[in-house]
């Protein structure tokens, strides 16, 4: 019956059936096959509703709302200018500035799509104006945008914490070093690309000098409140002042105050559109998340986690490194076709039992799963970040995806280090 559920789900995805439909049907399948099974249709409907009765889950729409406010308030441009002041004049300095901006913006939005849209809409025209290839620029932003789901506060980390019971605050802290490591890996390729293909150093230096003519103090004043946002969010969580959900609420009010009253880049009249966009973004997520949680509960009733654990211990000879490699491969493939949130909600509860049995930290497993699935966001043919970046340059998605492959390889190098050196994720947890 377990195998039938999984085959129905995978078959639905391959046939292009909406994930929610495939997930819902595979969830009720056991009760259709066995009328005496506990999880009948009434049970599933009740669980779909009760699964959403979770305080930590409130953090997801709040972080989406905060990110939307920051995006509409054009926070990314202020961050880009600030970082360009320091590193813009170095070789590959402007592409590196775009990566650092994605890294920092991810600490505000918690979303890969929001990071790609906000930074890409501003950085891609700037890069192309300096002579960089537009497809390369879009590929750079699409890949770096994936950092939005790794650098805390990360919406997939919230999802993982909700479905597994692992501390969301610990996941946030554990994601800091891996996110920075991935950013550095992307910068290495950006540097190599600049050396191989060359740059218009004269034009770049002129742009940077115009920026520096404003003075550091002026740039700092313009970007200070944007730079302070992740400090408040993460500092509040790490300092034990607020929970992740409370931090999400704080981030919404902070974003409103900064964008409306300090930067004056938003008006009260624009909040209706922002709230509408937030609901449109969250509605599909919440449906999939609730169904995925119930799907996991049904699998638990069928003892699927225990079956998987026994299979792993028997066939992997207790070797966690082989297990982690196999997990990476599966998630890399799955990430090309499925969004990070539903994949985490479906797989995390099943994988957790096996991973813990092999001595893998639950927090480390969460980092590995999110980082691996994040690569899929920029991987052709269905990487969601590619679908955001490609229209910005009016090019085909596959053309951007092919150009993103070297960045993806750099991402995978960082993934291997994160997977096999758990201290990179766990060192800040003490």
GROMACS .gro file of C-alpha atoms in nm:
model
  430
    1UNK     CA    1   0.000   0.000   0.000
    2UNK     CA    2   0.293   0.232   0.077
    3UNK     CA    3   0.439   0.165  -0.266
    4UNK     CA    4   0.100   0.229  -0.430
    5UNK     CA    5   0.073   0.571  -0.262
    6UNK     CA    6   0.419   0.674  -0.376
    7UNK     CA    7   0.365   0.544  -0.730
    8UNK     CA    8   0.035   0.732  -0.758
    9UNK     CA    9   0.204   1.052  -0.643
   10UNK     CA   10   0.503   1.015  -0.878
   11UNK     CA   11   0.281   0.909  -1.166
   12UNK     CA   12   0.062   1.214  -1.118
   13UNK     CA   13   0.364   1.443  -1.118
   14UNK     CA   14   0.504   1.283  -1.435
   15UNK     CA   15   0.168   1.319  -1.611
   16UNK     CA   16   0.153   1.687  -1.522
   17UNK     CA   17  -0.140   1.652  -1.282
   18UNK     CA   18  -0.142   1.938  -1.024
   19UNK     CA   19   0.059   1.841  -0.717
   20UNK     CA   20  -0.236   1.907  -0.483
   21UNK     CA   21  -0.457   1.667  -0.680
   22UNK     CA   22  -0.194   1.392  -0.698
   23UNK     CA   23  -0.112   1.437  -0.329
   24UNK     CA   24  -0.477   1.436  -0.224
   25UNK     CA   25  -0.565   1.123  -0.420
   26UNK     CA   26  -0.258   0.931  -0.299
   27UNK     CA   27  -0.348   1.029   0.059
   28UNK     CA   28  -0.700   0.881   0.043
   29UNK     CA   29  -0.587   0.577  -0.160
   30UNK     CA   30  -0.534   0.346   0.143
   31UNK     CA   31  -0.891   0.404   0.264
   32UNK     CA   32  -1.023   0.330  -0.086
   33UNK     CA   33  -0.827   0.005  -0.095
   34UNK     CA   34  -0.919  -0.093   0.263
   35UNK     CA   35  -1.243   0.046   0.408
   36UNK     CA   36  -1.130  -0.055   0.759
   37UNK     CA   37  -0.817   0.162   0.741
   38UNK     CA   38  -0.807   0.434   1.010
   39UNK     CA   39  -0.733   0.722   0.773
   40UNK     CA   40  -1.063   0.735   0.587
   41UNK     CA   41  -1.178   1.038   0.388
   42UNK     CA   42  -1.333   1.203   0.697
   43UNK     CA   43  -1.006   1.158   0.886
   44UNK     CA   44  -0.810   1.313   0.598
   45UNK     CA   45  -1.043   1.615   0.578
   46UNK     CA   46  -1.019   1.674   0.956
   47UNK     CA   47  -0.640   1.644   0.942
   48UNK     CA   48  -0.614   1.889   0.652
   49UNK     CA   49  -0.779   2.150   0.874
   50UNK     CA   50  -0.601   2.057   1.199
   51UNK     CA   51  -0.261   2.051   1.024
   52UNK     CA   52  -0.289   2.427   0.978
   53UNK     CA   53  -0.362   2.485   1.347
   54UNK     CA   54   0.003   2.558   1.417
   55UNK     CA   55   0.161   2.875   1.551
   56UNK     CA   56   0.500   2.815   1.381
   57UNK     CA   57   0.321   2.788   1.045
   58UNK     CA   58   0.202   3.148   1.082
   59UNK     CA   59   0.562   3.251   1.021
   60UNK     CA   60   0.533   3.152   0.653
   61UNK     CA   61   0.269   3.408   0.539
   62UNK     CA   62   0.424   3.673   0.763
   63UNK     CA   63   0.770   3.628   0.609
   64UNK     CA   64   0.613   3.631   0.260
   65UNK     CA   65   0.433   3.957   0.346
   66UNK     CA   66   0.750   4.111   0.486
   67UNK     CA   67   0.944   4.011   0.174
   68UNK     CA   68   0.676   4.157  -0.054
   69UNK     CA   69   0.682   4.486   0.135
   70UNK     CA   70   1.061   4.504   0.107
   71UNK     CA   71   1.045   4.415  -0.265
   72UNK     CA   72   0.790   4.686  -0.345
   73UNK     CA   73   0.989   4.927  -0.129
   74UNK     CA   74   1.297   4.874  -0.353
   75UNK     CA   75   1.521   4.774  -0.065
   76UNK     CA   76   1.742   4.566  -0.296
   77UNK     CA   77   1.871   4.874  -0.482
   78UNK     CA   78   1.996   5.034  -0.161
   79UNK     CA   79   2.171   4.712  -0.059
   80UNK     CA   80   2.331   4.676  -0.405
   81UNK     CA   81   2.469   5.031  -0.401
   82UNK     CA   82   2.612   4.983  -0.053
   83UNK     CA   83   2.798   4.660  -0.140
   84UNK     CA   84   2.911   4.795  -0.480
   85UNK     CA   85   3.084   5.083  -0.297
   86UNK     CA   86   3.324   4.831  -0.138
   87UNK     CA   87   3.373   4.553  -0.395
   88UNK     CA   88   3.245   4.694  -0.724
   89UNK     CA   89   3.589   4.793  -0.851
   90UNK     CA   90   3.748   4.449  -0.799
   91UNK     CA   91   3.767   4.193  -1.084
   92UNK     CA   92   3.415   4.051  -1.121
   93UNK     CA   93   3.319   4.299  -0.850
   94UNK     CA   94   2.977   4.387  -0.992
   95UNK     CA   95   2.863   4.022  -1.038
   96UNK     CA   96   2.995   3.956  -0.686
   97UNK     CA   97   2.797   4.254  -0.562
   98UNK     CA   98   2.482   4.100  -0.712
   99UNK     CA   99   2.554   3.770  -0.532
  100UNK     CA  100   2.614   3.945  -0.198
  101UNK     CA  101   2.293   4.143  -0.247
  102UNK     CA  102   2.101   3.816  -0.307
  103UNK     CA  103   2.267   3.671   0.003
  104UNK     CA  104   2.164   3.967   0.217
  105UNK     CA  105   1.821   4.009   0.059
  106UNK     CA  106   1.751   3.644   0.134
  107UNK     CA  107   1.795   3.733   0.499
  108UNK     CA  108   1.504   3.973   0.457
  109UNK     CA  109   1.261   3.786   0.230
  110UNK     CA  110   1.318   3.416   0.313
  111UNK     CA  111   1.214   3.333  -0.044
  112UNK     CA  112   1.415   3.238  -0.352
  113UNK     CA  113   1.156   3.369  -0.597
  114UNK     CA  114   1.125   3.703  -0.416
  115UNK     CA  115   1.505   3.739  -0.406
  116UNK     CA  116   1.539   3.661  -0.778
  117UNK     CA  117   1.260   3.904  -0.871
  118UNK     CA  118   1.369   4.191  -0.645
  119UNK     CA  119   1.745   4.176  -0.712
  120UNK     CA  120   1.710   4.068  -1.076
  121UNK     CA  121   1.476   4.351  -1.169
  122UNK     CA  122   1.740   4.599  -1.056
  123UNK     CA  123   2.075   4.419  -1.104
  124UNK     CA  124   2.029   4.260  -1.449
  125UNK     CA  125   1.981   4.595  -1.635
  126UNK     CA  126   2.278   4.736  -1.439
  127UNK     CA  127   2.500   4.439  -1.532
  128UNK     CA  128   2.405   4.452  -1.900
  129UNK     CA  129   2.467   4.828  -1.910
  130UNK     CA  130   2.826   4.753  -1.807
  131UNK     CA  131   2.875   4.509  -2.093
  132UNK     CA  132   2.797   4.178  -1.926
  133UNK     CA  133   2.607   3.925  -2.136
  134UNK     CA  134   2.238   3.948  -2.051
  135UNK     CA  135   2.186   3.569  -2.043
  136UNK     CA  136   2.486   3.530  -1.812
  137UNK     CA  137   2.347   3.807  -1.589
  138UNK     CA  138   2.007   3.637  -1.567
  139UNK     CA  139   2.167   3.298  -1.494
  140UNK     CA  140   2.377   3.456  -1.220
  141UNK     CA  141   2.073   3.610  -1.051
  142UNK     CA  142   1.858   3.297  -1.093
  143UNK     CA  143   2.120   3.082  -0.920
  144UNK     CA  144   2.210   3.335  -0.651
  145UNK     CA  145   1.838   3.388  -0.590
  146UNK     CA  146   1.824   3.034  -0.450
  147UNK     CA  147   2.018   3.167  -0.152
  148UNK     CA  148   1.688   3.322  -0.043
  149UNK     CA  149   1.569   2.983   0.089
  150UNK     CA  150   1.897   2.902   0.267
  151UNK     CA  151   1.997   3.222   0.443
  152UNK     CA  152   1.768   3.265   0.745
  153UNK     CA  153   1.488   3.346   0.789
  154UNK     CA  154   1.403   3.073   0.539
  155UNK     CA  155   1.047   2.964   0.462
  156UNK     CA  156   1.155   2.602   0.384
  157UNK     CA  157   1.330   2.588   0.723
  158UNK     CA  158   0.999   2.684   0.884
  159UNK     CA  159   0.827   2.407   0.686
  160UNK     CA  160   1.089   2.152   0.791
  161UNK     CA  161   1.056   2.256   1.154
  162UNK     CA  162   0.676   2.233   1.142
  163UNK     CA  163   0.664   1.881   0.994
  164UNK     CA  164   0.951   1.733   1.198
  165UNK     CA  165   0.935   1.921   1.528
  166UNK     CA  166   1.297   2.037   1.496
  167UNK     CA  167   1.370   2.382   1.642
  168UNK     CA  168   1.314   2.646   1.372
  169UNK     CA  169   1.550   2.883   1.552
  170UNK     CA  170   1.827   2.621   1.539
  171UNK     CA  171   1.767   2.571   1.167
  172UNK     CA  172   1.792   2.945   1.107
  173UNK     CA  173   2.124   2.968   1.288
  174UNK     CA  174   2.257   2.652   1.119
  175UNK     CA  175   2.182   2.797   0.774
  176UNK     CA  176   2.411   3.100   0.809
  177UNK     CA  177   2.750   2.943   0.731
  178UNK     CA  178   2.620   2.714   0.451
  179UNK     CA  179   2.455   3.016   0.285
  180UNK     CA  180   2.778   3.217   0.300
  181UNK     CA  181   2.978   2.918   0.168
  182UNK     CA  182   2.744   2.883  -0.131
  183UNK     CA  183   2.770   3.256  -0.198
  184UNK     CA  184   3.151   3.230  -0.199
  185UNK     CA  185   3.136   2.932  -0.438
  186UNK     CA  186   2.924   3.132  -0.682
  187UNK     CA  187   3.167   3.424  -0.654
  188UNK     CA  188   3.458   3.197  -0.748
  189UNK     CA  189   3.289   3.105  -1.076
  190UNK     CA  190   3.191   3.469  -1.138
  191UNK     CA  191   3.562   3.560  -1.098
  192UNK     CA  192   3.671   3.281  -1.336
  193UNK     CA  193   3.410   3.390  -1.592
  194UNK     CA  194   3.530   3.751  -1.574
  195UNK     CA  195   3.892   3.646  -1.623
  196UNK     CA  196   3.809   3.422  -1.920
  197UNK     CA  197   3.560   3.649  -2.098
  198UNK     CA  198   3.696   3.985  -1.986
  199UNK     CA  199   3.523   4.297  -1.854
  200UNK     CA  200   3.493   4.659  -1.958
  201UNK     CA  201   3.705   4.781  -1.668
  202UNK     CA  202   3.692   5.144  -1.780
  203UNK     CA  203   3.313   5.156  -1.786
  204UNK     CA  204   3.285   4.966  -1.455
  205UNK     CA  205   3.535   5.193  -1.279
  206UNK     CA  206   3.349   5.500  -1.402
  207UNK     CA  207   3.019   5.367  -1.262
  208UNK     CA  208   3.175   5.278  -0.929
  209UNK     CA  209   3.342   5.620  -0.902
  210UNK     CA  210   3.005   5.789  -0.958
  211UNK     CA  211   2.866   5.577  -0.678
  212UNK     CA  212   3.160   5.654  -0.449
  213UNK     CA  213   3.129   6.025  -0.519
  214UNK     CA  214   2.813   6.021  -0.308
  215UNK     CA  215   3.027   5.933  -0.009
  216UNK     CA  216   3.013   5.636   0.227
  217UNK     CA  217   2.812   5.825   0.487
  218UNK     CA  218   2.532   5.901   0.240
  219UNK     CA  219   2.518   5.539   0.121
  220UNK     CA  220   2.523   5.411   0.478
  221UNK     CA  221   2.234   5.641   0.572
  222UNK     CA  222   2.034   5.518   0.272
  223UNK     CA  223   2.101   5.150   0.335
  224UNK     CA  224   2.128   5.139   0.716
  225UNK     CA  225   1.768   5.042   0.784
  226UNK     CA  226   1.778   4.772   0.516
  227UNK     CA  227   2.103   4.634   0.661
  228UNK     CA  228   1.951   4.633   1.008
  229UNK     CA  229   1.652   4.412   0.916
  230UNK     CA  230   1.822   4.069   0.935
  231UNK     CA  231   2.010   4.177   1.247
  232UNK     CA  232   1.679   4.246   1.423
  233UNK     CA  233   1.518   3.924   1.300
  234UNK     CA  234   1.806   3.686   1.371
  235UNK     CA  235   1.927   3.873   1.677
  236UNK     CA  236   1.580   3.852   1.830
  237UNK     CA  237   1.558   3.477   1.768
  238UNK     CA  238   1.916   3.394   1.869
  239UNK     CA  239   1.893   3.616   2.176
  240UNK     CA  240   1.580   3.437   2.292
  241UNK     CA  241   1.378   3.759   2.279
  242UNK     CA  242   1.124   3.635   2.021
  243UNK     CA  243   1.018   3.307   1.865
  244UNK     CA  244   1.051   3.265   1.485
  245UNK     CA  245   0.679   3.338   1.444
  246UNK     CA  246   0.706   3.653   1.656
  247UNK     CA  247   1.016   3.753   1.459
  248UNK     CA  248   0.813   3.718   1.138
  249UNK     CA  249   0.548   3.953   1.281
  250UNK     CA  250   0.819   4.199   1.389
  251UNK     CA  251   0.968   4.187   1.039
  252UNK     CA  252   0.633   4.289   0.886
  253UNK     CA  253   0.597   4.595   1.110
  254UNK     CA  254   0.964   4.681   1.062
  255UNK     CA  255   0.928   4.660   0.683
  256UNK     CA  256   0.618   4.883   0.694
  257UNK     CA  257   0.785   5.147   0.912
  258UNK     CA  258   1.104   5.154   0.704
  259UNK     CA  259   0.938   5.159   0.360
  260UNK     CA  260   0.648   5.396   0.439
  261UNK     CA  261   0.787   5.637   0.697
  262UNK     CA  262   1.168   5.631   0.656
  263UNK     CA  263   1.240   5.562   0.288
  264UNK     CA  264   0.894   5.678   0.176
  265UNK     CA  265   0.915   5.427  -0.111
  266UNK     CA  266   0.565   5.295  -0.036
  267UNK     CA  267   0.230   5.456   0.032
  268UNK     CA  268  -0.055   5.324   0.244
  269UNK     CA  269  -0.258   5.290  -0.077
  270UNK     CA  270  -0.014   5.030  -0.214
  271UNK     CA  271  -0.068   4.794   0.081
  272UNK     CA  272  -0.383   4.647  -0.077
  273UNK     CA  273  -0.188   4.523  -0.378
  274UNK     CA  274   0.087   4.386  -0.153
  275UNK     CA  275  -0.161   4.197   0.064
  276UNK     CA  276  -0.330   4.056  -0.248
  277UNK     CA  277   0.006   3.936  -0.386
  278UNK     CA  278   0.086   3.778  -0.049
  279UNK     CA  279  -0.241   3.585  -0.041
  280UNK     CA  280  -0.186   3.468  -0.401
  281UNK     CA  281   0.162   3.345  -0.305
  282UNK     CA  282   0.058   3.179   0.020
  283UNK     CA  283  -0.267   3.011  -0.089
  284UNK     CA  284  -0.103   2.740  -0.305
  285UNK     CA  285   0.166   2.686  -0.041
  286UNK     CA  286  -0.078   2.636   0.245
  287UNK     CA  287  -0.290   2.388   0.046
  288UNK     CA  288   0.012   2.183  -0.053
  289UNK     CA  289   0.163   2.202   0.294
  290UNK     CA  290  -0.152   2.083   0.470
  291UNK     CA  291  -0.197   1.796   0.223
  292UNK     CA  292   0.170   1.703   0.255
  293UNK     CA  293   0.144   1.692   0.635
  294UNK     CA  294  -0.160   1.462   0.614
  295UNK     CA  295   0.018   1.249   0.352
  296UNK     CA  296   0.302   1.209   0.603
  297UNK     CA  297   0.058   1.113   0.880
  298UNK     CA  298  -0.099   0.844   0.662
  299UNK     CA  299   0.246   0.708   0.578
  300UNK     CA  300   0.325   0.704   0.950
  301UNK     CA  301   0.008   0.501   1.017
  302UNK     CA  302   0.134   0.256   0.754
  303UNK     CA  303   0.471   0.243   0.938
  304UNK     CA  304   0.648   0.380   0.628
  305UNK     CA  305   0.924   0.563   0.823
  306UNK     CA  306   1.009   0.244   1.012
  307UNK     CA  307   1.008   0.040   0.689
  308UNK     CA  308   1.237   0.295   0.522
  309UNK     CA  309   1.466   0.300   0.826
  310UNK     CA  310   1.501  -0.080   0.823
  311UNK     CA  311   1.564  -0.077   0.448
  312UNK     CA  312   1.835   0.189   0.484
  313UNK     CA  313   2.007   0.015   0.775
  314UNK     CA  314   2.001  -0.317   0.587
  315UNK     CA  315   2.107  -0.198   0.242
  316UNK     CA  316   2.342   0.086   0.331
  317UNK     CA  317   2.527  -0.124   0.591
  318UNK     CA  318   2.489   0.153   0.847
  319UNK     CA  319   2.702   0.388   0.632
  320UNK     CA  320   2.557   0.738   0.665
  321UNK     CA  321   2.780   0.880   0.391
  322UNK     CA  322   2.634   0.648   0.127
  323UNK     CA  323   2.286   0.735   0.256
  324UNK     CA  324   2.357   1.108   0.234
  325UNK     CA  325   2.497   1.073  -0.118
  326UNK     CA  326   2.187   0.881  -0.229
  327UNK     CA  327   1.968   1.147  -0.062
  328UNK     CA  328   2.153   1.423  -0.249
  329UNK     CA  329   2.101   1.252  -0.584
  330UNK     CA  330   1.729   1.189  -0.521
  331UNK     CA  331   1.666   1.545  -0.404
  332UNK     CA  332   1.865   1.699  -0.691
  333UNK     CA  333   1.643   1.515  -0.939
  334UNK     CA  334   1.323   1.584  -0.743
  335UNK     CA  335   1.414   1.953  -0.708
  336UNK     CA  336   1.398   1.994  -1.086
  337UNK     CA  337   1.028   1.904  -1.087
  338UNK     CA  338   0.889   1.993  -0.742
  339UNK     CA  339   0.895   2.309  -0.533
  340UNK     CA  340   1.104   2.309  -0.216
  341UNK     CA  341   0.814   2.342   0.031
  342UNK     CA  342   0.602   2.042  -0.074
  343UNK     CA  343   0.913   1.826  -0.120
  344UNK     CA  344   1.029   1.906   0.234
  345UNK     CA  345   0.682   1.847   0.381
  346UNK     CA  346   0.648   1.507   0.210
  347UNK     CA  347   1.000   1.368   0.251
  348UNK     CA  348   1.137   1.516   0.573
  349UNK     CA  349   0.926   1.310   0.820
  350UNK     CA  350   1.014   0.989   0.634
  351UNK     CA  351   1.386   1.063   0.601
  352UNK     CA  352   1.427   1.186   0.958
  353UNK     CA  353   1.387   0.842   1.120
  354UNK     CA  354   1.646   0.684   0.888
  355UNK     CA  355   1.890   0.973   0.923
  356UNK     CA  356   1.876   0.974   1.303
  357UNK     CA  357   1.926   0.594   1.306
  358UNK     CA  358   2.249   0.650   1.108
  359UNK     CA  359   2.369   0.925   1.342
  360UNK     CA  360   2.280   1.229   1.130
  361UNK     CA  361   2.169   1.535   1.327
  362UNK     CA  362   1.806   1.635   1.253
  363UNK     CA  363   1.922   1.995   1.209
  364UNK     CA  364   2.198   1.891   0.968
  365UNK     CA  365   1.948   1.683   0.770
  366UNK     CA  366   1.725   1.989   0.735
  367UNK     CA  367   2.013   2.198   0.601
  368UNK     CA  368   2.110   1.926   0.351
  369UNK     CA  369   1.753   1.885   0.225
  370UNK     CA  370   1.689   2.257   0.180
  371UNK     CA  371   2.027   2.326   0.014
  372UNK     CA  372   1.988   2.031  -0.226
  373UNK     CA  373   1.634   2.124  -0.324
  374UNK     CA  374   1.739   2.490  -0.361
  375UNK     CA  375   1.969   2.385  -0.646
  376UNK     CA  376   1.660   2.261  -0.829
  377UNK     CA  377   1.517   2.614  -0.822
  378UNK     CA  378   1.777   2.719  -1.081
  379UNK     CA  379   1.812   2.386  -1.264
  380UNK     CA  380   1.657   2.343  -1.609
  381UNK     CA  381   1.404   2.258  -1.733
  382UNK     CA  382   1.160   2.353  -1.452
  383UNK     CA  383   1.364   2.561  -1.207
  384UNK     CA  384   1.124   2.825  -1.075
  385UNK     CA  385   1.394   3.095  -1.048
  386UNK     CA  386   1.466   3.051  -1.420
  387UNK     CA  387   1.102   3.129  -1.495
  388UNK     CA  388   1.139   3.452  -1.295
  389UNK     CA  389   1.474   3.559  -1.442
  390UNK     CA  390   1.416   3.471  -1.811
  391UNK     CA  391   1.125   3.717  -1.869
  392UNK     CA  392   1.340   3.997  -1.726
  393UNK     CA  393   1.564   3.969  -2.034
  394UNK     CA  394   1.292   3.840  -2.270
  395UNK     CA  395   1.477   3.515  -2.342
  396UNK     CA  396   1.381   3.148  -2.335
  397UNK     CA  397   1.401   2.969  -2.002
  398UNK     CA  398   1.626   2.692  -2.136
  399UNK     CA  399   1.875   2.944  -2.272
  400UNK     CA  400   1.915   3.093  -1.924
  401UNK     CA  401   1.916   2.744  -1.770
  402UNK     CA  402   2.206   2.625  -1.987
  403UNK     CA  403   2.406   2.936  -1.896
  404UNK     CA  404   2.335   2.864  -1.528
  405UNK     CA  405   2.493   2.515  -1.536
  406UNK     CA  406   2.847   2.630  -1.430
  407UNK     CA  407   2.691   2.820  -1.138
  408UNK     CA  408   2.494   2.506  -1.047
  409UNK     CA  409   2.816   2.303  -1.047
  410UNK     CA  410   2.972   2.556  -0.809
  411UNK     CA  411   2.658   2.523  -0.594
  412UNK     CA  412   2.699   2.143  -0.591
  413UNK     CA  413   3.063   2.171  -0.477
  414UNK     CA  414   2.941   2.373  -0.178
  415UNK     CA  415   2.664   2.116  -0.122
  416UNK     CA  416   2.919   1.833  -0.096
  417UNK     CA  417   3.112   2.026   0.169
  418UNK     CA  418   2.792   2.103   0.361
  419UNK     CA  419   2.677   1.740   0.340
  420UNK     CA  420   2.999   1.575   0.454
  421UNK     CA  421   3.126   1.836   0.700
  422UNK     CA  422   2.835   1.871   0.946
  423UNK     CA  423   3.033   2.119   1.159
  424UNK     CA  424   2.972   2.381   0.889
  425UNK     CA  425   2.605   2.370   0.983
  426UNK     CA  426   2.627   2.289   1.352
  427UNK     CA  427   2.922   2.493   1.479
  428UNK     CA  428   2.715   2.804   1.564
  429UNK     CA  429   2.474   2.593   1.770
  430UNK     CA  430   2.747   2.519   2.026
   0.00000   0.00000   0.00000
